[in-house]
Amino acid sequence: MANDALLSVRGITVRFGGVVALDSVSFDVPHGGVCGLIGPNGAGKTTLFNCLSRLYSYQEGDLLFEGKSITATPVHQIASLGIGRTFQNLAMFRTMSVERNVMIGAHCRSGSGFFSSALWLPSVRAEEARLRARAHEIMSYLKLEPYAQRAAGDLPFGIQKRVEFARALAADPKLLLLDEPAAGLNHEELDGLGDLIRDVRDRLNITVLLVEHHMSMVMGLSDHIVALNFGKKIAEGTPTHIQNHPDVIAAYLGAPADAKAA
């Protein structure tokens, strides 16, 4: 593992029956940067995210977070390790308020047990107040406080995307997995999202692994990019290197780069 790697993906292979969704994929995500994960539809990007979230099991390989394997870590402990995530399709409690949705994100940092919570002991009340205060810090950061008591599902799509982002940040992640955060956003919202991701990296010192189809956003934000196609890693490097890599060009254009130039 590279000395500065927060996350190391080591030979991850995922099979669904006879279909190989990921084929011995390996790369490192350094501390404190934005790593873009790109590839055409079906390349295996979300499958890899689901492995990192422990929603999927893998048949071969290992995942190291801060140098320790998370292969045996159950899904409910991933957030407490310091891995937060947003989803390609919005995943939130639509009838709950924005405040409650964000507080749920912070609950992985709660120390209250089942019985103390059921009895509503003073320690639980104090913990609830702390989580609410943390939720309001995040909502203020993302300009969500005007919507705090609104049902999340009643809000415009762009605001809902911010609520999901807020819930992920509320868990105080060291690594934030963003699965197509720009999907469905307008141009103004896209600009705001790019500024937000930069701020999360620079001011909050959160490492970001980004899956996104908006290539201008990926190239503008990423310090390092990994490209997948048909479950295999085909290239990795700086944005300039990736933009000019013949295998990446072929994956997106559907033919070898030299054939397109002919």
PDB file of C-alpha atoms in Angstrom:
ATOM      1  CA  MET A   1       0.000   0.000   0.000  1.00  0.00           C
ATOM      2  CA  ALA A   2       1.230   3.483  -0.800  1.00  0.00           C
ATOM      3  CA  ASN A   3       2.284   5.397   2.348  1.00  0.00           C
ATOM      4  CA  ASP A   4      -0.249   8.173   1.730  1.00  0.00           C
ATOM      5  CA  ALA A   5      -3.177   5.900   0.831  1.00  0.00           C
ATOM      6  CA  LEU A   6      -6.328   6.220   2.890  1.00  0.00           C
ATOM      7  CA  LEU A   7      -8.020   3.488   0.850  1.00  0.00           C
ATOM      8  CA  SER A   8      -6.365   0.635  -1.020  1.00  0.00           C
ATOM      9  CA  VAL A   9      -8.338  -1.531  -3.443  1.00  0.00           C
ATOM     10  CA  ARG A  10      -6.443  -4.784  -3.935  1.00  0.00           C
ATOM     11  CA  GLY A  11      -7.410  -7.193  -6.718  1.00  0.00           C
ATOM     12  CA  ILE A  12     -11.167  -6.930  -6.162  1.00  0.00           C
ATOM     13  CA  THR A  13     -13.134  -9.445  -8.246  1.00  0.00           C
ATOM     14  CA  VAL A  14     -16.929  -9.667  -8.191  1.00  0.00           C
ATOM     15  CA  ARG A  15     -18.938 -12.279 -10.074  1.00  0.00           C
ATOM     16  CA  PHE A  16     -22.709 -12.452 -10.445  1.00  0.00           C
ATOM     17  CA  GLY A  17     -23.245 -15.943 -11.746  1.00  0.00           C
ATOM     18  CA  GLY A  18     -21.264 -16.112 -14.970  1.00  0.00           C
ATOM     19  CA  VAL A  19     -20.913 -12.321 -15.238  1.00  0.00           C
ATOM     20  CA  VAL A  20     -17.664 -10.761 -14.035  1.00  0.00           C
ATOM     21  CA  ALA A  21     -18.611  -7.297 -12.783  1.00  0.00           C
ATOM     22  CA  LEU A  22     -15.123  -6.443 -11.467  1.00  0.00           C
ATOM     23  CA  ASP A  23     -11.978  -8.188 -12.634  1.00  0.00           C
ATOM     24  CA  SER A  24      -8.990  -7.892 -10.278  1.00  0.00           C
ATOM     25  CA  VAL A  25      -9.277  -4.111  -9.820  1.00  0.00           C
ATOM     26  CA  SER A  26      -6.510  -2.410  -7.832  1.00  0.00           C
ATOM     27  CA  PHE A  27      -5.748   1.234  -7.021  1.00  0.00           C
ATOM     28  CA  ASP A  28      -5.018   3.577  -4.102  1.00  0.00           C
ATOM     29  CA  VAL A  29      -6.899   6.665  -2.944  1.00  0.00           C
ATOM     30  CA  PRO A  30      -4.449   9.063  -1.248  1.00  0.00           C
ATOM     31  CA  HIS A  31      -5.306  11.086   1.859  1.00  0.00           C
ATOM     32  CA  GLY A  32      -6.754  14.529   1.324  1.00  0.00           C
ATOM     33  CA  GLY A  33      -7.555  14.493  -2.384  1.00  0.00           C
ATOM     34  CA  VAL A  34     -10.355  13.899  -4.863  1.00  0.00           C
ATOM     35  CA  CYS A  35     -10.079  10.654  -6.806  1.00  0.00           C
ATOM     36  CA  GLY A  36     -12.368  10.327  -9.824  1.00  0.00           C
ATOM     37  CA  LEU A  37     -13.691   6.907 -10.821  1.00  0.00           C
ATOM     38  CA  ILE A  38     -14.903   6.964 -14.423  1.00  0.00           C
ATOM     39  CA  GLY A  39     -16.076   4.597 -17.137  1.00  0.00           C
ATOM     40  CA  PRO A  40     -19.031   3.933 -19.422  1.00  0.00           C
ATOM     41  CA  ASN A  41     -22.293   2.525 -18.085  1.00  0.00           C
ATOM     42  CA  GLY A  42     -21.741  -1.030 -16.881  1.00  0.00           C
ATOM     43  CA  ALA A  43     -18.034  -0.473 -16.226  1.00  0.00           C
ATOM     44  CA  GLY A  44     -18.367  -1.583 -12.577  1.00  0.00           C
ATOM     45  CA  LYS A  45     -18.178   1.758 -10.768  1.00  0.00           C
ATOM     46  CA  THR A  46     -21.270   1.392  -8.588  1.00  0.00           C
ATOM     47  CA  THR A  47     -20.435  -2.275  -7.985  1.00  0.00           C
ATOM     48  CA  LEU A  48     -17.128  -1.143  -6.526  1.00  0.00           C
ATOM     49  CA  PHE A  49     -18.904   1.452  -4.363  1.00  0.00           C
ATOM     50  CA  ASN A  50     -21.219  -1.279  -3.097  1.00  0.00           C
ATOM     51  CA  CYS A  51     -18.174  -3.369  -2.180  1.00  0.00           C
ATOM     52  CA  LEU A  52     -16.676  -0.426  -0.300  1.00  0.00           C
ATOM     53  CA  SER A  53     -19.984   0.020   1.555  1.00  0.00           C
ATOM     54  CA  ARG A  54     -20.020  -3.763   2.205  1.00  0.00           C
ATOM     55  CA  LEU A  55     -23.403  -4.057   0.467  1.00  0.00           C
ATOM     56  CA  TYR A  56     -21.771  -6.524  -1.950  1.00  0.00           C
ATOM     57  CA  SER A  57     -19.325  -9.304  -1.201  1.00  0.00           C
ATOM     58  CA  TYR A  58     -16.356  -9.959  -3.448  1.00  0.00           C
ATOM     59  CA  GLN A  59     -14.939 -13.338  -4.372  1.00  0.00           C
ATOM     60  CA  GLU A  60     -11.296 -12.256  -4.544  1.00  0.00           C
ATOM     61  CA  GLY A  61      -9.138  -9.423  -3.263  1.00  0.00           C
ATOM     62  CA  ASP A  62      -9.145  -7.122  -0.266  1.00  0.00           C
ATOM     63  CA  LEU A  63     -10.073  -3.574   0.716  1.00  0.00           C
ATOM     64  CA  LEU A  64      -7.801  -1.707   3.119  1.00  0.00           C
ATOM     65  CA  PHE A  65      -8.936   1.423   4.944  1.00  0.00           C
ATOM     66  CA  GLU A  66      -6.219   3.197   6.907  1.00  0.00           C
ATOM     67  CA  GLY A  67      -4.101   0.105   6.333  1.00  0.00           C
ATOM     68  CA  LYS A  68      -6.605  -2.363   7.819  1.00  0.00           C
ATOM     69  CA  SER A  69      -8.776  -4.822   5.935  1.00  0.00           C
ATOM     70  CA  ILE A  70     -12.520  -4.117   5.985  1.00  0.00           C
ATOM     71  CA  THR A  71     -13.425  -7.388   4.264  1.00  0.00           C
ATOM     72  CA  ALA A  72     -14.940  -8.823   7.431  1.00  0.00           C
ATOM     73  CA  THR A  73     -16.503  -5.534   8.598  1.00  0.00           C
ATOM     74  CA  PRO A  74     -20.333  -5.711   8.705  1.00  0.00           C
ATOM     75  CA  VAL A  75     -22.239  -3.084   6.779  1.00  0.00           C
ATOM     76  CA  HIS A  76     -23.605  -1.367   9.901  1.00  0.00           C
ATOM     77  CA  GLN A  77     -20.059  -0.579  11.095  1.00  0.00           C
ATOM     78  CA  ILE A  78     -18.775   1.012   7.875  1.00  0.00           C
ATOM     79  CA  ALA A  79     -19.973   4.534   8.728  1.00  0.00           C
ATOM     80  CA  SER A  80     -18.373   4.422  12.178  1.00  0.00           C
ATOM     81  CA  LEU A  81     -15.034   3.530  10.552  1.00  0.00           C
ATOM     82  CA  GLY A  82     -15.157   6.843   8.708  1.00  0.00           C
ATOM     83  CA  ILE A  83     -16.644   5.964   5.310  1.00  0.00           C
ATOM     84  CA  GLY A  84     -19.650   8.021   4.208  1.00  0.00           C
ATOM     85  CA  ARG A  85     -21.667   7.679   1.022  1.00  0.00           C
ATOM     86  CA  THR A  86     -24.299   9.197  -1.205  1.00  0.00           C
ATOM     87  CA  PHE A  87     -26.240   7.092  -3.703  1.00  0.00           C
ATOM     88  CA  GLN A  88     -26.865   7.245  -7.438  1.00  0.00           C
ATOM     89  CA  ASN A  89     -30.598   7.115  -6.710  1.00  0.00           C
ATOM     90  CA  LEU A  90     -31.690   9.223  -3.748  1.00  0.00           C
ATOM     91  CA  ALA A  91     -31.852   7.148  -0.572  1.00  0.00           C
ATOM     92  CA  MET A  92     -33.492   9.043   2.272  1.00  0.00           C
ATOM     93  CA  PHE A  93     -36.447   8.964   4.640  1.00  0.00           C
ATOM     94  CA  ARG A  94     -38.834  10.985   2.515  1.00  0.00           C
ATOM     95  CA  THR A  95     -41.521  11.591   5.153  1.00  0.00           C
ATOM     96  CA  MET A  96     -39.022  12.649   7.822  1.00  0.00           C
ATOM     97  CA  SER A  97     -37.860  16.220   8.208  1.00  0.00           C
ATOM     98  CA  VAL A  98     -34.544  17.367   6.805  1.00  0.00           C
ATOM     99  CA  GLU A  99     -33.310  17.755  10.376  1.00  0.00           C
ATOM    100  CA  ARG A 100     -34.129  14.148  11.238  1.00  0.00           C
ATOM    101  CA  ASN A 101     -32.559  12.848   8.043  1.00  0.00           C
ATOM    102  CA  VAL A 102     -29.307  14.625   8.841  1.00  0.00           C
ATOM    103  CA  MET A 103     -29.408  13.516  12.486  1.00  0.00           C
ATOM    104  CA  ILE A 104     -29.695   9.902  11.343  1.00  0.00           C
ATOM    105  CA  GLY A 105     -26.391  10.366   9.546  1.00  0.00           C
ATOM    106  CA  ALA A 106     -24.761  11.393  12.824  1.00  0.00           C
ATOM    107  CA  HIS A 107     -26.146   8.464  14.838  1.00  0.00           C
ATOM    108  CA  CYS A 108     -23.163   6.254  13.974  1.00  0.00           C
ATOM    109  CA  ARG A 109     -21.219   8.524  16.369  1.00  0.00           C
ATOM    110  CA  SER A 110     -23.756   7.973  19.152  1.00  0.00           C
ATOM    111  CA  GLY A 111     -22.802   5.894  22.170  1.00  0.00           C
ATOM    112  CA  SER A 112     -26.324   5.288  23.450  1.00  0.00           C
ATOM    113  CA  GLY A 113     -27.432   1.685  23.835  1.00  0.00           C
ATOM    114  CA  PHE A 114     -30.848   0.181  23.187  1.00  0.00           C
ATOM    115  CA  PHE A 115     -32.087   0.126  26.798  1.00  0.00           C
ATOM    116  CA  SER A 116     -30.873   3.611  27.712  1.00  0.00           C
ATOM    117  CA  SER A 117     -32.526   4.933  24.549  1.00  0.00           C
ATOM    118  CA  ALA A 118     -35.764   3.087  25.293  1.00  0.00           C
ATOM    119  CA  LEU A 119     -35.851   4.540  28.820  1.00  0.00           C
ATOM    120  CA  TRP A 120     -34.964   8.032  27.552  1.00  0.00           C
ATOM    121  CA  LEU A 121     -32.297   8.471  30.217  1.00  0.00           C
ATOM    122  CA  PRO A 122     -30.652  11.869  30.792  1.00  0.00           C
ATOM    123  CA  SER A 123     -27.521  10.696  28.967  1.00  0.00           C
ATOM    124  CA  VAL A 124     -29.654   9.880  25.930  1.00  0.00           C
ATOM    125  CA  ARG A 125     -31.329  13.284  26.016  1.00  0.00           C
ATOM    126  CA  ALA A 126     -27.921  14.950  26.148  1.00  0.00           C
ATOM    127  CA  GLU A 127     -26.734  12.819  23.251  1.00  0.00           C
ATOM    128  CA  GLU A 128     -29.836  13.705  21.226  1.00  0.00           C
ATOM    129  CA  ALA A 129     -29.168  17.401  21.819  1.00  0.00           C
ATOM    130  CA  ARG A 130     -25.571  16.965  20.671  1.00  0.00           C
ATOM    131  CA  LEU A 131     -26.663  15.168  17.489  1.00  0.00           C
ATOM    132  CA  ARG A 132     -29.240  17.875  16.761  1.00  0.00           C
ATOM    133  CA  ALA A 133     -26.603  20.579  17.208  1.00  0.00           C
ATOM    134  CA  ARG A 134     -24.277  18.700  14.864  1.00  0.00           C
ATOM    135  CA  ALA A 135     -27.078  18.355  12.308  1.00  0.00           C
ATOM    136  CA  HIS A 136     -27.682  22.111  12.407  1.00  0.00           C
ATOM    137  CA  GLU A 137     -23.974  22.800  11.891  1.00  0.00           C
ATOM    138  CA  ILE A 138     -24.073  20.682   8.728  1.00  0.00           C
ATOM    139  CA  MET A 139     -27.369  22.188   7.565  1.00  0.00           C
ATOM    140  CA  SER A 140     -25.934  25.672   8.030  1.00  0.00           C
ATOM    141  CA  TYR A 141     -22.842  24.688   6.044  1.00  0.00           C
ATOM    142  CA  LEU A 142     -25.028  23.418   3.176  1.00  0.00           C
ATOM    143  CA  LYS A 143     -27.602  26.240   3.460  1.00  0.00           C
ATOM    144  CA  LEU A 144     -30.367  23.802   4.427  1.00  0.00           C
ATOM    145  CA  GLU A 145     -31.591  25.426   7.647  1.00  0.00           C
ATOM    146  CA  PRO A 146     -34.617  27.073   5.953  1.00  0.00           C
ATOM    147  CA  TYR A 147     -35.815  23.542   5.131  1.00  0.00           C
ATOM    148  CA  ALA A 148     -34.978  21.948   8.506  1.00  0.00           C
ATOM    149  CA  GLN A 149     -38.571  21.080   9.463  1.00  0.00           C
ATOM    150  CA  ARG A 150     -39.783  20.303   5.933  1.00  0.00           C
ATOM    151  CA  ALA A 151     -40.342  16.707   4.864  1.00  0.00           C
ATOM    152  CA  ALA A 152     -37.334  15.755   2.735  1.00  0.00           C
ATOM    153  CA  GLY A 153     -39.478  14.142   0.050  1.00  0.00           C
ATOM    154  CA  ASP A 154     -41.432  17.361  -0.561  1.00  0.00           C
ATOM    155  CA  LEU A 155     -38.375  19.394  -1.545  1.00  0.00           C
ATOM    156  CA  PRO A 156     -37.034  20.099  -5.064  1.00  0.00           C
ATOM    157  CA  PHE A 157     -34.652  17.476  -6.406  1.00  0.00           C
ATOM    158  CA  GLY A 158     -31.536  19.635  -6.084  1.00  0.00           C
ATOM    159  CA  ILE A 159     -32.305  20.319  -2.405  1.00  0.00           C
ATOM    160  CA  GLN A 160     -32.881  16.610  -1.789  1.00  0.00           C
ATOM    161  CA  LYS A 161     -29.424  15.911  -3.196  1.00  0.00           C
ATOM    162  CA  ARG A 162     -27.995  18.408  -0.683  1.00  0.00           C
ATOM    163  CA  VAL A 163     -29.897  16.686   2.148  1.00  0.00           C
ATOM    164  CA  GLU A 164     -28.297  13.370   1.224  1.00  0.00           C
ATOM    165  CA  PHE A 165     -24.899  15.065   1.079  1.00  0.00           C
ATOM    166  CA  ALA A 166     -25.552  16.571   4.520  1.00  0.00           C
ATOM    167  CA  ARG A 167     -26.491  13.204   5.979  1.00  0.00           C
ATOM    168  CA  ALA A 168     -23.220  11.720   4.715  1.00  0.00           C
ATOM    169  CA  LEU A 169     -21.193  14.611   6.183  1.00  0.00           C
ATOM    170  CA  ALA A 170     -22.969  14.346   9.542  1.00  0.00           C
ATOM    171  CA  ALA A 171     -21.176  11.049  10.171  1.00  0.00           C
ATOM    172  CA  ASP A 172     -17.824  12.897  10.148  1.00  0.00           C
ATOM    173  CA  PRO A 173     -16.345  10.717   7.397  1.00  0.00           C
ATOM    174  CA  LYS A 174     -12.670  10.507   6.536  1.00  0.00           C
ATOM    175  CA  LEU A 175     -13.599   9.164   3.095  1.00  0.00           C
ATOM    176  CA  LEU A 176     -16.697  10.352   1.234  1.00  0.00           C
ATOM    177  CA  LEU A 177     -18.033   8.201  -1.618  1.00  0.00           C
ATOM    178  CA  LEU A 178     -20.068  10.308  -4.043  1.00  0.00           C
ATOM    179  CA  ASP A 179     -22.040   8.226  -6.550  1.00  0.00           C
ATOM    180  CA  GLU A 180     -23.064  10.498  -9.453  1.00  0.00           C
ATOM    181  CA  PRO A 181     -23.812  13.549  -7.260  1.00  0.00           C
ATOM    182  CA  ALA A 182     -24.373  15.764 -10.327  1.00  0.00           C
ATOM    183  CA  ALA A 183     -27.102  13.583 -11.872  1.00  0.00           C
ATOM    184  CA  GLY A 184     -30.270  15.605 -12.467  1.00  0.00           C
ATOM    185  CA  LEU A 185     -28.794  18.964 -11.454  1.00  0.00           C
ATOM    186  CA  ASN A 186     -29.021  22.145 -13.537  1.00  0.00           C
ATOM    187  CA  HIS A 187     -25.989  24.241 -14.543  1.00  0.00           C
ATOM    188  CA  GLU A 188     -26.184  26.543 -11.521  1.00  0.00           C
ATOM    189  CA  GLU A 189     -26.490  23.580  -9.156  1.00  0.00           C
ATOM    190  CA  LEU A 190     -23.540  21.884 -10.898  1.00  0.00           C
ATOM    191  CA  ASP A 191     -21.318  24.898 -10.259  1.00  0.00           C
ATOM    192  CA  GLY A 192     -22.363  24.925  -6.599  1.00  0.00           C
ATOM    193  CA  LEU A 193     -21.665  21.203  -6.274  1.00  0.00           C
ATOM    194  CA  GLY A 194     -18.169  21.599  -7.670  1.00  0.00           C
ATOM    195  CA  ASP A 195     -17.420  24.396  -5.207  1.00  0.00           C
ATOM    196  CA  LEU A 196     -18.809  22.280  -2.362  1.00  0.00           C
ATOM    197  CA  ILE A 197     -16.662  19.252  -3.178  1.00  0.00           C
ATOM    198  CA  ARG A 198     -13.554  21.451  -3.329  1.00  0.00           C
ATOM    199  CA  ASP A 199     -14.438  22.962   0.033  1.00  0.00           C
ATOM    200  CA  VAL A 200     -15.032  19.537   1.578  1.00  0.00           C
ATOM    201  CA  ARG A 201     -11.574  18.509   0.391  1.00  0.00           C
ATOM    202  CA  ASP A 202      -9.719  21.711   1.244  1.00  0.00           C
ATOM    203  CA  ARG A 203     -11.428  23.052   4.369  1.00  0.00           C
ATOM    204  CA  LEU A 204     -12.854  19.915   5.971  1.00  0.00           C
ATOM    205  CA  ASN A 205      -9.909  17.732   4.876  1.00  0.00           C
ATOM    206  CA  ILE A 206     -12.214  14.922   3.735  1.00  0.00           C
ATOM    207  CA  THR A 207     -10.924  12.579   1.045  1.00  0.00           C
ATOM    208  CA  VAL A 208     -13.406  12.102  -1.817  1.00  0.00           C
ATOM    209  CA  LEU A 209     -13.903   9.178  -4.206  1.00  0.00           C
ATOM    210  CA  LEU A 210     -16.158  10.459  -6.966  1.00  0.00           C
ATOM    211  CA  VAL A 211     -18.167   8.552  -9.575  1.00  0.00           C
ATOM    212  CA  GLU A 212     -19.514  10.974 -12.137  1.00  0.00           C
ATOM    213  CA  HIS A 213     -20.459  11.101 -15.844  1.00  0.00           C
ATOM    214  CA  HIS A 214     -19.946  14.865 -16.136  1.00  0.00           C
ATOM    215  CA  MET A 215     -16.411  14.723 -17.496  1.00  0.00           C
ATOM    216  CA  SER A 216     -15.752  18.447 -17.183  1.00  0.00           C
ATOM    217  CA  MET A 217     -16.560  18.225 -13.469  1.00  0.00           C
ATOM    218  CA  VAL A 218     -14.406  15.132 -12.940  1.00  0.00           C
ATOM    219  CA  MET A 219     -11.455  16.612 -14.810  1.00  0.00           C
ATOM    220  CA  GLY A 220     -11.764  19.937 -12.986  1.00  0.00           C
ATOM    221  CA  LEU A 221     -12.067  18.459  -9.500  1.00  0.00           C
ATOM    222  CA  SER A 222      -9.938  15.332  -9.461  1.00  0.00           C
ATOM    223  CA  ASP A 223      -6.326  15.091  -8.378  1.00  0.00           C
ATOM    224  CA  HIS A 224      -6.192  11.505  -9.634  1.00  0.00           C
ATOM    225  CA  ILE A 225      -8.503   9.468 -11.882  1.00  0.00           C
ATOM    226  CA  VAL A 226      -9.103   5.730 -12.281  1.00  0.00           C
ATOM    227  CA  ALA A 227     -10.854   4.516 -15.436  1.00  0.00           C
ATOM    228  CA  LEU A 228     -12.800   1.245 -15.640  1.00  0.00           C
ATOM    229  CA  ASN A 229     -14.327  -0.573 -18.586  1.00  0.00           C
ATOM    230  CA  PHE A 230     -16.133  -3.924 -18.536  1.00  0.00           C
ATOM    231  CA  GLY A 231     -15.025  -4.422 -14.929  1.00  0.00           C
ATOM    232  CA  LYS A 232     -11.313  -3.893 -15.577  1.00  0.00           C
ATOM    233  CA  LYS A 233      -9.054  -0.976 -14.770  1.00  0.00           C
ATOM    234  CA  ILE A 234      -7.861   0.395 -18.104  1.00  0.00           C
ATOM    235  CA  ALA A 235      -5.956   3.473 -16.934  1.00  0.00           C
ATOM    236  CA  GLU A 236      -5.151   5.713 -13.982  1.00  0.00           C
ATOM    237  CA  GLY A 237      -3.282   8.957 -13.525  1.00  0.00           C
ATOM    238  CA  THR A 238      -3.714  12.711 -13.692  1.00  0.00           C
ATOM    239  CA  PRO A 239      -6.681  14.242 -15.547  1.00  0.00           C
ATOM    240  CA  THR A 240      -4.401  15.207 -18.455  1.00  0.00           C
ATOM    241  CA  HIS A 241      -3.046  11.664 -18.701  1.00  0.00           C
ATOM    242  CA  ILE A 242      -6.549  10.171 -18.642  1.00  0.00           C
ATOM    243  CA  GLN A 243      -7.930  12.586 -21.247  1.00  0.00           C
ATOM    244  CA  ASN A 244      -5.256  11.499 -23.698  1.00  0.00           C
ATOM    245  CA  HIS A 245      -5.122   7.791 -22.872  1.00  0.00           C
ATOM    246  CA  PRO A 246      -6.028   5.714 -25.961  1.00  0.00           C
ATOM    247  CA  ASP A 247      -7.886   3.035 -23.981  1.00  0.00           C
ATOM    248  CA  VAL A 248     -10.053   5.651 -22.276  1.00  0.00           C
ATOM    249  CA  ILE A 249     -10.806   7.319 -25.607  1.00  0.00           C
ATOM    250  CA  ALA A 250     -11.709   3.948 -27.096  1.00  0.00           C
ATOM    251  CA  ALA A 251     -13.984   3.093 -24.144  1.00  0.00           C
ATOM    252  CA  TYR A 252     -15.999   6.292 -24.569  1.00  0.00           C
ATOM    253  CA  LEU A 253     -15.968   6.545 -28.354  1.00  0.00           C
ATOM    254  CA  GLY A 254     -16.427   2.845 -29.036  1.00  0.00           C
ATOM    255  CA  ALA A 255     -13.372   2.434 -31.278  1.00  0.00           C
ATOM    256  CA  PRO A 256      -9.588   2.701 -30.975  1.00  0.00           C
ATOM    257  CA  ALA A 257      -8.329   6.278 -30.875  1.00  0.00           C
ATOM    258  CA  ASP A 258      -6.236   5.881 -34.035  1.00  0.00           C
ATOM    259  CA  ALA A 259      -9.244   4.505 -35.924  1.00  0.00           C
ATOM    260  CA  LYS A 260     -11.297   7.574 -34.966  1.00  0.00           C
ATOM    261  CA  ALA A 261      -8.542   9.835 -36.176  1.00  0.00           C
ATOM    262  CA  ALA A 262      -8.336   8.131 -39.573  1.00  0.00           C
TER     263      ALA A 262
END
